[in-house]
Short mmCIF file of C-alpha atoms in Angstrom, two decimals:
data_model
loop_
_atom_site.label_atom_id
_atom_site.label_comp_id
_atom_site.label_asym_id
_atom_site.label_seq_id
_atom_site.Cartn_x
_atom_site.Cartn_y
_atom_site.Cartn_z
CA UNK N 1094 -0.12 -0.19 15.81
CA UNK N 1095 2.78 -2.48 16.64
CA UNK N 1096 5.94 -2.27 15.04
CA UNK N 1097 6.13 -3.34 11.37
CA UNK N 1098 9.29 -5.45 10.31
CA UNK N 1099 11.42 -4.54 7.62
CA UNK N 1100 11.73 -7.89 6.27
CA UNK N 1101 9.08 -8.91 4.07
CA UNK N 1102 10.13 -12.44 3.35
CA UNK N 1103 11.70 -14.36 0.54
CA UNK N 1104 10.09 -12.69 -2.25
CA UNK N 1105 12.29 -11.86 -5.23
CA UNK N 1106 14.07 -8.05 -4.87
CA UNK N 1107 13.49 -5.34 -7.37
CA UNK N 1108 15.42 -3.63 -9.26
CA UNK N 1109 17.59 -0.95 -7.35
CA UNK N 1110 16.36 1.92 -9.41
CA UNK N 1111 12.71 0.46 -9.94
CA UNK N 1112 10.95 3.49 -8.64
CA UNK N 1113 13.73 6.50 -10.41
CA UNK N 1114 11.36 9.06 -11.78
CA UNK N 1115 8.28 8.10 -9.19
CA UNK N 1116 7.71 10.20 -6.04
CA UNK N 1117 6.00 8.46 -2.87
CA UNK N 1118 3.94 10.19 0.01
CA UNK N 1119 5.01 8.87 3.42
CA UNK N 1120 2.68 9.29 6.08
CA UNK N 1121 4.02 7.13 9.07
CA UNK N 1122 5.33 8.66 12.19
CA UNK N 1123 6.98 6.01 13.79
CA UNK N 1124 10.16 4.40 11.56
CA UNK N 1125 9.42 6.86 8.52
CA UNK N 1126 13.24 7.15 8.29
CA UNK N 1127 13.62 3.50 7.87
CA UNK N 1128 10.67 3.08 5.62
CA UNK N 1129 11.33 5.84 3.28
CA UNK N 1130 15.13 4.73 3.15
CA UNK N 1131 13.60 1.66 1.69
CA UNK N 1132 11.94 3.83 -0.82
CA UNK N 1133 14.86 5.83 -1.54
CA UNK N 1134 17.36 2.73 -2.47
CA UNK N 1135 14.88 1.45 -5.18
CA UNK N 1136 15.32 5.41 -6.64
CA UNK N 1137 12.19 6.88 -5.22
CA UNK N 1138 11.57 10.69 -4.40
CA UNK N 1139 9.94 10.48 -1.15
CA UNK N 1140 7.88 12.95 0.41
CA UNK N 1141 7.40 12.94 4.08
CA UNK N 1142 4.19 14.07 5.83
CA UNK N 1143 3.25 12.28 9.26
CA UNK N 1144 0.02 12.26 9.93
CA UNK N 1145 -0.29 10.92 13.42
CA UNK N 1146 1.48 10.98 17.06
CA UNK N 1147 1.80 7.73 19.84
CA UNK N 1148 0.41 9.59 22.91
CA UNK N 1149 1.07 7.13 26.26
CA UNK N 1150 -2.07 8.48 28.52
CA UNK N 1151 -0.94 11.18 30.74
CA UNK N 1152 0.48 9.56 33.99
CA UNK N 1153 -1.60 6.37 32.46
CA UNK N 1154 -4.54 7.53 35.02
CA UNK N 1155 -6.86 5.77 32.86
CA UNK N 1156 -4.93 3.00 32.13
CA UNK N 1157 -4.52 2.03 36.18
CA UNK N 1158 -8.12 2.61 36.30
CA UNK N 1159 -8.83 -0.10 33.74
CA UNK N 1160 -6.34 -2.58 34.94
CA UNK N 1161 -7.67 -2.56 38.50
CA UNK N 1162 -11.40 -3.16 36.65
CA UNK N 1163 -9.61 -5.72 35.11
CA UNK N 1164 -8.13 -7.52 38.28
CA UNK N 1165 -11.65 -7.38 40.91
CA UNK N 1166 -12.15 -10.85 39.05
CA UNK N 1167 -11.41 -13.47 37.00
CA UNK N 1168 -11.29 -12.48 33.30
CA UNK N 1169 -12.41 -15.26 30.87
CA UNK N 1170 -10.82 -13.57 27.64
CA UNK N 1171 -8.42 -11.28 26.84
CA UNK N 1172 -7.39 -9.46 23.41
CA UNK N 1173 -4.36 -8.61 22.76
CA UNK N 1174 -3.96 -6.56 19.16
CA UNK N 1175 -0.77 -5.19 19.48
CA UNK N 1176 2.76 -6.03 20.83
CA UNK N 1177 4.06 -3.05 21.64
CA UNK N 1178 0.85 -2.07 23.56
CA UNK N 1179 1.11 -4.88 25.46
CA UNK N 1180 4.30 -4.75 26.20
CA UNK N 1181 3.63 -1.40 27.72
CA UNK N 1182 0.76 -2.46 29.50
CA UNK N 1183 3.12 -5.31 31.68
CA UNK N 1184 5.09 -2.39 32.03
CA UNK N 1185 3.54 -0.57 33.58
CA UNK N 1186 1.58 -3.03 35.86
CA UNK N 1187 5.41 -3.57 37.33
CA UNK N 1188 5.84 0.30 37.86
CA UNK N 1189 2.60 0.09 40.08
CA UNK N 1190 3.69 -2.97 41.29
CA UNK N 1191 0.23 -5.16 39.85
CA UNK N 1192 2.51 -7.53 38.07
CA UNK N 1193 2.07 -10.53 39.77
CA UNK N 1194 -1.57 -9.96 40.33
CA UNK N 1195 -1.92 -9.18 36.43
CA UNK N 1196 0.30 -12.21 34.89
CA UNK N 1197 -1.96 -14.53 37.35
CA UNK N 1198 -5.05 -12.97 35.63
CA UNK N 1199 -4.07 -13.44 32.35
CA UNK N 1200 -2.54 -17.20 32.49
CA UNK N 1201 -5.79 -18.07 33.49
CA UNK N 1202 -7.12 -16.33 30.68
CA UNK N 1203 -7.79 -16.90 27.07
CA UNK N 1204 -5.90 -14.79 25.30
CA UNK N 1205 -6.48 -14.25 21.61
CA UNK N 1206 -3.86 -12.08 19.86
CA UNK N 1207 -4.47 -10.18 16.64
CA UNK N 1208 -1.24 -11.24 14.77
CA UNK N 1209 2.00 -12.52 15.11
CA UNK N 1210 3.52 -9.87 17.04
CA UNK N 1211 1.36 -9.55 19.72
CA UNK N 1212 1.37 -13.38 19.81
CA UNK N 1213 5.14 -12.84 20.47
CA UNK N 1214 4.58 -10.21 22.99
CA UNK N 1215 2.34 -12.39 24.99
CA UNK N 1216 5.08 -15.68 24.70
CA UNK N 1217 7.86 -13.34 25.75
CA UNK N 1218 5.98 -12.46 29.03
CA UNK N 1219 5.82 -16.17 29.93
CA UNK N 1220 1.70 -16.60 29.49
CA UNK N 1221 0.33 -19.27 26.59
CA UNK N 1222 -1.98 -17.63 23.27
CA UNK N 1223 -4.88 -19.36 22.51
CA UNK N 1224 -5.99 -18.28 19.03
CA UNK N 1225 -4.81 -15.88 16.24
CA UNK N 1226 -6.39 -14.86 13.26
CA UNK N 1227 -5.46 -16.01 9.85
CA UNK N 1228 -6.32 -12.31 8.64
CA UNK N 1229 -4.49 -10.33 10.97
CA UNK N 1230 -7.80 -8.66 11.70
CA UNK N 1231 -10.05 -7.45 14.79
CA UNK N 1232 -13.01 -8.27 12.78
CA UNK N 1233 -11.79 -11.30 12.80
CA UNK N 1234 -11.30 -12.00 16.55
CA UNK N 1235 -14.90 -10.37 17.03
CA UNK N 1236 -16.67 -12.95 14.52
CA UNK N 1237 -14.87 -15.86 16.84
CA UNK N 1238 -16.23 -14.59 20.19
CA UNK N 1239 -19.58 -13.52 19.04
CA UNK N 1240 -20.11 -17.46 17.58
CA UNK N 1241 -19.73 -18.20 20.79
CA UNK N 1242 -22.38 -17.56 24.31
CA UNK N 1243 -20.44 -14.84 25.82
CA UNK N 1244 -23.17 -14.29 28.49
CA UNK N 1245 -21.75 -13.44 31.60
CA UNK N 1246 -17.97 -13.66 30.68
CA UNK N 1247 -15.46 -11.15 31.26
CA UNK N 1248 -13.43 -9.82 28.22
CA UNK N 1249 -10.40 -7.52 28.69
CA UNK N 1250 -10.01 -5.79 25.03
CA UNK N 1251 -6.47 -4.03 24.72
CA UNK N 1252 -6.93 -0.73 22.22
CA UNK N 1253 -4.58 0.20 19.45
CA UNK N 1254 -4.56 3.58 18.95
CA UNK N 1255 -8.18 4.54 18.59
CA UNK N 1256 -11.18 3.32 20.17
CA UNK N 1257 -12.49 0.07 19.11
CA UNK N 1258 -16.24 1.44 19.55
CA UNK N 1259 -18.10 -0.97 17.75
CA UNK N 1260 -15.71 -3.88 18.77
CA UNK N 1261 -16.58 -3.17 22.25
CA UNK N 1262 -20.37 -2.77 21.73
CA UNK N 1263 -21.13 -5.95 20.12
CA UNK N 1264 -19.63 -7.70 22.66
CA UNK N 1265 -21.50 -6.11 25.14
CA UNK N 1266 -24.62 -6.64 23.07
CA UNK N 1267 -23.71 -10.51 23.15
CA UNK N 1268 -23.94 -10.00 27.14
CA UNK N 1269 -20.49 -9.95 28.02
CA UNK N 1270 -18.67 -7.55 30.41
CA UNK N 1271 -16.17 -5.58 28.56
CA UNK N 1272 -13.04 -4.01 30.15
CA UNK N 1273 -11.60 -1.30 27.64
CA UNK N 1274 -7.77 -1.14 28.16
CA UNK N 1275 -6.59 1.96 26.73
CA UNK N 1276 -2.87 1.63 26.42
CA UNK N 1277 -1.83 3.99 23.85
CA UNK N 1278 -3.80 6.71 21.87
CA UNK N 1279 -3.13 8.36 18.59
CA UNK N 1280 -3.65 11.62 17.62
CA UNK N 1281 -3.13 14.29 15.06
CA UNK N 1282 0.51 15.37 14.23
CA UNK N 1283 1.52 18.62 16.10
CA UNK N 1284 2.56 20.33 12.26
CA UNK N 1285 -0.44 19.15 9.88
CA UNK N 1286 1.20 21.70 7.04
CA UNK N 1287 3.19 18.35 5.61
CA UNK N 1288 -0.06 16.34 5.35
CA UNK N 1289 -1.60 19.55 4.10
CA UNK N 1290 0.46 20.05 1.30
CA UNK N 1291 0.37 16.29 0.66
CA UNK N 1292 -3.31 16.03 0.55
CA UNK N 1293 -2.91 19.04 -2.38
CA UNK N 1294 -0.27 17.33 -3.99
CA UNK N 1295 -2.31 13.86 -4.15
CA UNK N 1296 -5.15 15.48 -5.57
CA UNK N 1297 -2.82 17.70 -8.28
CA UNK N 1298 -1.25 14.53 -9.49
CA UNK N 1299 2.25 15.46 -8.17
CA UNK N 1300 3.14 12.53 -6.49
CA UNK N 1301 2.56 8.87 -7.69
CA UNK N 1302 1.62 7.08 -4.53
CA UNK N 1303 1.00 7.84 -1.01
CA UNK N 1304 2.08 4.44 1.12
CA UNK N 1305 -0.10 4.02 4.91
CA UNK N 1306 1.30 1.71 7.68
CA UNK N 1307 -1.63 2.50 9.84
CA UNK N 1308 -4.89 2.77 9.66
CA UNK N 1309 -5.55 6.10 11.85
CA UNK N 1310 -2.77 7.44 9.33
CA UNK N 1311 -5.28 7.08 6.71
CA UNK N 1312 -8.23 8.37 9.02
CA UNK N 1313 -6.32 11.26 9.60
CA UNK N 1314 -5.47 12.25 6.11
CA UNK N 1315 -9.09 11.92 5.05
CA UNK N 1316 -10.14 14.10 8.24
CA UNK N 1317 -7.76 16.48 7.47
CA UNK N 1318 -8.95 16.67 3.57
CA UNK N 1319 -12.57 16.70 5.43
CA UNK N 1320 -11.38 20.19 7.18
CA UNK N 1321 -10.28 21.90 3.94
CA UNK N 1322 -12.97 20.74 1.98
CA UNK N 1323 -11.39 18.04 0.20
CA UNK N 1324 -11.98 14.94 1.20
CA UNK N 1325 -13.83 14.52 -1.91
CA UNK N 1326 -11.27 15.45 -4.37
CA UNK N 1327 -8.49 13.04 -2.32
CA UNK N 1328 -10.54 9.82 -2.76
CA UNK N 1329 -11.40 10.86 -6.39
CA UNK N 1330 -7.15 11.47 -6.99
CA UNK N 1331 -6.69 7.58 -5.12
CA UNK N 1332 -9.87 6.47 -7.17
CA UNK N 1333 -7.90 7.67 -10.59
CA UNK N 1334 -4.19 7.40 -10.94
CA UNK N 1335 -2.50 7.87 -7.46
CA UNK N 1336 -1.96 4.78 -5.66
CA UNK N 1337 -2.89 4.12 -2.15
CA UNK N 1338 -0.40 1.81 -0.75
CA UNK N 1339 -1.39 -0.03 2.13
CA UNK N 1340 0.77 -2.54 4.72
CA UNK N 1341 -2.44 -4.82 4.72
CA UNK N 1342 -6.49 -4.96 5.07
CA UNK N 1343 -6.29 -3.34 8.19
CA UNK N 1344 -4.67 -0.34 7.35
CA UNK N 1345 -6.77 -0.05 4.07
CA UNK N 1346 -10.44 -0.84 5.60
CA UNK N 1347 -10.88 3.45 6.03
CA UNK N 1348 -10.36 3.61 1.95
CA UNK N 1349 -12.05 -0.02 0.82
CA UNK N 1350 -14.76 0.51 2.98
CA UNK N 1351 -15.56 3.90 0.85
CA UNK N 1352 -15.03 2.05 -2.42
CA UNK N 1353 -11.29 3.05 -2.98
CA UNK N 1354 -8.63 0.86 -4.02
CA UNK N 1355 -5.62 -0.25 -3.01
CA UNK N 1356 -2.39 -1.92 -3.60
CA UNK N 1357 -1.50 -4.27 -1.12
CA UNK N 1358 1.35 -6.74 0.04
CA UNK N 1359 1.15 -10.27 0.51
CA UNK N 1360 2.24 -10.23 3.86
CA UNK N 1361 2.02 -7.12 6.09
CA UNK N 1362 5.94 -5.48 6.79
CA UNK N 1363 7.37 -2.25 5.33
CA UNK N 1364 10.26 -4.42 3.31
CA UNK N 1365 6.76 -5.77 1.56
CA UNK N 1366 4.98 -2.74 0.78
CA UNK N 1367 8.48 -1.31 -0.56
CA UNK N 1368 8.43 -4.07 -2.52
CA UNK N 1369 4.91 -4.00 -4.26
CA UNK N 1370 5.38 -0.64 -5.06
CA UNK N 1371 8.68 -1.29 -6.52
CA UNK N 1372 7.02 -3.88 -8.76
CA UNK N 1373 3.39 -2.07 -9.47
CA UNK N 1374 4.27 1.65 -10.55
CA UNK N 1375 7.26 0.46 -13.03
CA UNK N 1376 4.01 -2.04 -14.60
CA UNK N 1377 1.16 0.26 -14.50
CA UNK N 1378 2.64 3.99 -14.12
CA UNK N 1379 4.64 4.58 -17.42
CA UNK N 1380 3.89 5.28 -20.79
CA UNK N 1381 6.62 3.60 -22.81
CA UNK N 1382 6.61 4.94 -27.05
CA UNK N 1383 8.93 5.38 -29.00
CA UNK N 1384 9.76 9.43 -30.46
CA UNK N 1385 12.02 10.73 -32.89
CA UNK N 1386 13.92 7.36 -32.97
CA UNK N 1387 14.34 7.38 -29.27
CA UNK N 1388 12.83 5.20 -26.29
CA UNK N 1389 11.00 7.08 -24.21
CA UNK N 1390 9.24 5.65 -20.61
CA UNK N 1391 7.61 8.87 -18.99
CA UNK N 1392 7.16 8.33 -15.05
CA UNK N 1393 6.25 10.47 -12.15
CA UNK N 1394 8.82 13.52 -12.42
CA UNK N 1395 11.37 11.89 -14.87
CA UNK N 1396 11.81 10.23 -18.13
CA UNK N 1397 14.07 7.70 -19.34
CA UNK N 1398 15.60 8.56 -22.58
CA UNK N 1399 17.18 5.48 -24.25
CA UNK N 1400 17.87 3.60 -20.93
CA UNK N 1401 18.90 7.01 -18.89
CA UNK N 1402 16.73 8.97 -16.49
CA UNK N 1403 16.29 12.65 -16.76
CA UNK N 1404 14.29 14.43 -14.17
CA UNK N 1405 11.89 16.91 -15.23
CA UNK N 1406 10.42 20.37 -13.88
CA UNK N 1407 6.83 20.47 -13.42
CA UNK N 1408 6.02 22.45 -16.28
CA UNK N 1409 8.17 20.48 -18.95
CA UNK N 1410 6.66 17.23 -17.71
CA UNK N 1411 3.28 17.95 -17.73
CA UNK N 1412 3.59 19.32 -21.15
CA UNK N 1413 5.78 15.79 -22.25
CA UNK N 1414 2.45 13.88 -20.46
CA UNK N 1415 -0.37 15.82 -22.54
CA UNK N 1416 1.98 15.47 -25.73
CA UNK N 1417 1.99 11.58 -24.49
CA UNK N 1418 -1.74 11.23 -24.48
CA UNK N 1419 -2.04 11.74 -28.50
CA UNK N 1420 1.19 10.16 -29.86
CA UNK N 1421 1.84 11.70 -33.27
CA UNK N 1422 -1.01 14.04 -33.12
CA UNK N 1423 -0.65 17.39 -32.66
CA UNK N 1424 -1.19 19.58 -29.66
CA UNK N 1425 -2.39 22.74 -29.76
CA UNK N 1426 -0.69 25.41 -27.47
CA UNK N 1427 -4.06 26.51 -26.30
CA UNK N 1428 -4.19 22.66 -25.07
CA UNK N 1429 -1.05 23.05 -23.38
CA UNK N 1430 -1.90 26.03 -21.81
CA UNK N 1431 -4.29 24.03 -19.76
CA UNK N 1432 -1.90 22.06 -18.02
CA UNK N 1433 0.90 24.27 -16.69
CA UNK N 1434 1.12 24.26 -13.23
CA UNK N 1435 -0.63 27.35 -11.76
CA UNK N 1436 -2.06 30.40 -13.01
CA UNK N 1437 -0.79 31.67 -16.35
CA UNK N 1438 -2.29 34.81 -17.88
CA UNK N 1439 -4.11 34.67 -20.73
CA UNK N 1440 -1.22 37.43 -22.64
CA UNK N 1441 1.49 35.77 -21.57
CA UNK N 1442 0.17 32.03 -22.12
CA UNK N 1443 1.70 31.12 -25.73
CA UNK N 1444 5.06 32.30 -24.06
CA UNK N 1445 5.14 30.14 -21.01
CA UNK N 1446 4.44 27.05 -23.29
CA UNK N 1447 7.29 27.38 -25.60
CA UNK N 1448 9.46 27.93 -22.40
CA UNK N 1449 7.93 24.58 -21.19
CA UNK N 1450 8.94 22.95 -24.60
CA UNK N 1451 12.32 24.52 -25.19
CA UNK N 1452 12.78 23.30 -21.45
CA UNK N 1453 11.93 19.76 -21.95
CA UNK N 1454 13.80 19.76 -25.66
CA UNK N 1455 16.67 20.66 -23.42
CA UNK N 1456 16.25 17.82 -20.59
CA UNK N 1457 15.47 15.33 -22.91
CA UNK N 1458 18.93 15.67 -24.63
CA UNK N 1459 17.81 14.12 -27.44
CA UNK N 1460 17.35 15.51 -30.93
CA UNK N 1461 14.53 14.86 -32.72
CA UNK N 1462 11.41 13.94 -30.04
CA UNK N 1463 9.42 16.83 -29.57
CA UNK N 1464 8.37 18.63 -33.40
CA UNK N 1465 6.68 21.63 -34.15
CA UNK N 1466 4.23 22.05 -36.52
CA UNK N 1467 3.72 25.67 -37.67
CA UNK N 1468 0.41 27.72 -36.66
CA UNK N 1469 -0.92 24.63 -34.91
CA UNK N 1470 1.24 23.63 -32.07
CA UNK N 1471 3.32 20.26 -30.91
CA UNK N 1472 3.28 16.87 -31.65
CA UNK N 1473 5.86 13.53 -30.27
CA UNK N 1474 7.63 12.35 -33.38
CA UNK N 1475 6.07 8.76 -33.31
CA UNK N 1476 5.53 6.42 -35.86
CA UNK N 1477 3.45 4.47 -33.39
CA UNK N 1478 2.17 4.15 -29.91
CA UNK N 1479 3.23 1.50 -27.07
CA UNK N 1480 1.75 2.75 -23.93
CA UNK N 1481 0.82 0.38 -21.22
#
């Protein structure tokens, strides 16, 4: 995958604390400091768990191979889907001293770049693009070769981190010769336990989004879900009320494609995706009410009390969310039993949920909100409800 920009355009900034009280699963490898710095100024807790690694091919063996396929005759077309892969690829044709040959081939060439900065990579190296994509998309550069008779041509197709399998096939099938180029490869991250113990928070409801600049990213947290038997459980937590954040269609096809949804920006750069997130959990992840004569707007791991945010423990917030569900009704402490985080024993249950309420009475710092109603458990002091 080529490098993202930061900038995502002119469209109007958020607030600087828009995402206080949310917390944000990170799974990119490459930039993740930039990218979750982008989080982190708009207030977010982010969590950090790459999922993947940029391998180059060991002593690019493979890579020579395919070039010197490439060069024993004209090529007719060549894709180009990312910048930085193609960049590496010129590269390294000077190292083995091909360049000439190679920059001959290709300005004779069609070449078709996937988006804009592969289109750059190719103008900066002197040679002419013939088409991009509106979409951004290799599905899209496939549907514009296969309407055409590709009998007998030879297509060069530059990979992006994982085989393009089918992509290759069906242009074979159309009766062209295909000449992989396999620049870069991704691959697992060396230390899954971050991705591990994101996949478990995702599915627990601890975090509020996970955000995916890639789309082997997302293959690899599903595979890696797959391998502890919860690959299920994951796409039922993105199905419900984590969000899947994606940098564009690409990146999301591995979730769409199995019915998941996503949130995605209206152009494909980090500064975007910051952005929609900045503008989409604020809308659609807080319950706003009003308790004990007090504004309340409950997010991820905080609540704002009257305009300021207090961060909550797991235990006091998940007992503030339950209470949230039934404004004004009460709760009964066998219900909030239920929802403590981990295991609490049945003897010592009643305790550990008035802990958890004279905890959040405590963090909310404001008289009034929480009530208890004798023999029969909790209830929010609200006259009525406003949750979005």
């Amino acid at each position: 995958m080529s490098a993202l920009p930061l900038d995502g355009g002119s469209a109007p900034e958020t607030a600087p604390d828009a995402l206080a009280g949310f917390t944000v699963g990170v799974t990119a490898t490459r930039r993740r400091e930039e990218f979750g710095a982008l989080l982190e100024r708009r207030g977010a807790r982010v969590v950090s768990a790459p999922a993947i690694r940029l391998v180059p091919l060991a002593e690019d063996a493979d890579l020579l191979a395919a070039t010197r396929l490439g060069l024993e005759a004209p090529l007719d077309d060549v894709v180009v889907t990312t910048g930085v892969g193609f960049r590496g690829w010129m590269a390294a044709a000077e190292g083995w001293g091909l360049s000439a040959d190679l920059t001959d081939h290709l300005s004779r060439a069609r070449l078709l770049t996937r988006g804009p900065k592969a289109r750059g990579a190719v103008r900066a190296a002197g040679l002419n693009d013939h088409w991009t994509p509106a979409t951004e998309s290799c599905q899209e550069v496939k549907e514009y070769l296969l309407a055409q008779d590709l009998r007998g041509r030879r297509i060069a197709v530059q990979q992006h981190g994982e085989p393009l399998a089918e992509f290759v096939a069906d242009l074979r099938r159309a009766g062209a010769e295909v000449i992989e180029i396999p620049v870069y490869r991704w691959l697992p991250y060396r230390d899954i336990s971050p991705l591990r113990r994101l996949i478990t928070q995702t599915i627990s409801g601890a975090v509020d989004a996970v955000a995916f600049t890639s789309a082997p990213a997302v293959n690899a947290m599903l595979g890696a879900a797959r391998a502890d038997g919860l690959e299920e459980a994951l796409l039922a937590a993105f199905g419900g009320g984590v969000v899947a954040a994606c940098v564009g269609p690409v990146t999301a096809d591995p979730l769409t494609s199995r019915g998941v949804p996503t949130l995605q920006p209206d152009r494909s750069r980090l500064g975007a995706l910051a952005r929609v997130l900045a503008r989409h959990l604020p809308e659609h992840g807080v319950t706003r009410l009003t308790a004990g004569g007090h504004r309340l707007e409950i997010r991820g791991h905080a609540v704002v009390v009257d305009g300021e945010l207090r961060p909550l423990p797991p235990a006091p917030m998940a007992v503030l969310k339950r209470l949230a569900d039934k404004p004004g009704h009460v709760v009964s402490r066998g219900d909030l039993r239920t929802v403590l985080p981990g295991s609490v024993a049945r003897d010592s249950a009643e305790h550990a949920v008035e802990m958890a309420i004279t905890r959040l009475r405590r963090a909310l710092g404001a008289g009034g909100v929480v009530e208890t109603v004798v023999k029969r458990g909790y209830r929010l002091a609200c006259l009525y409800e406003a949750a979005l």
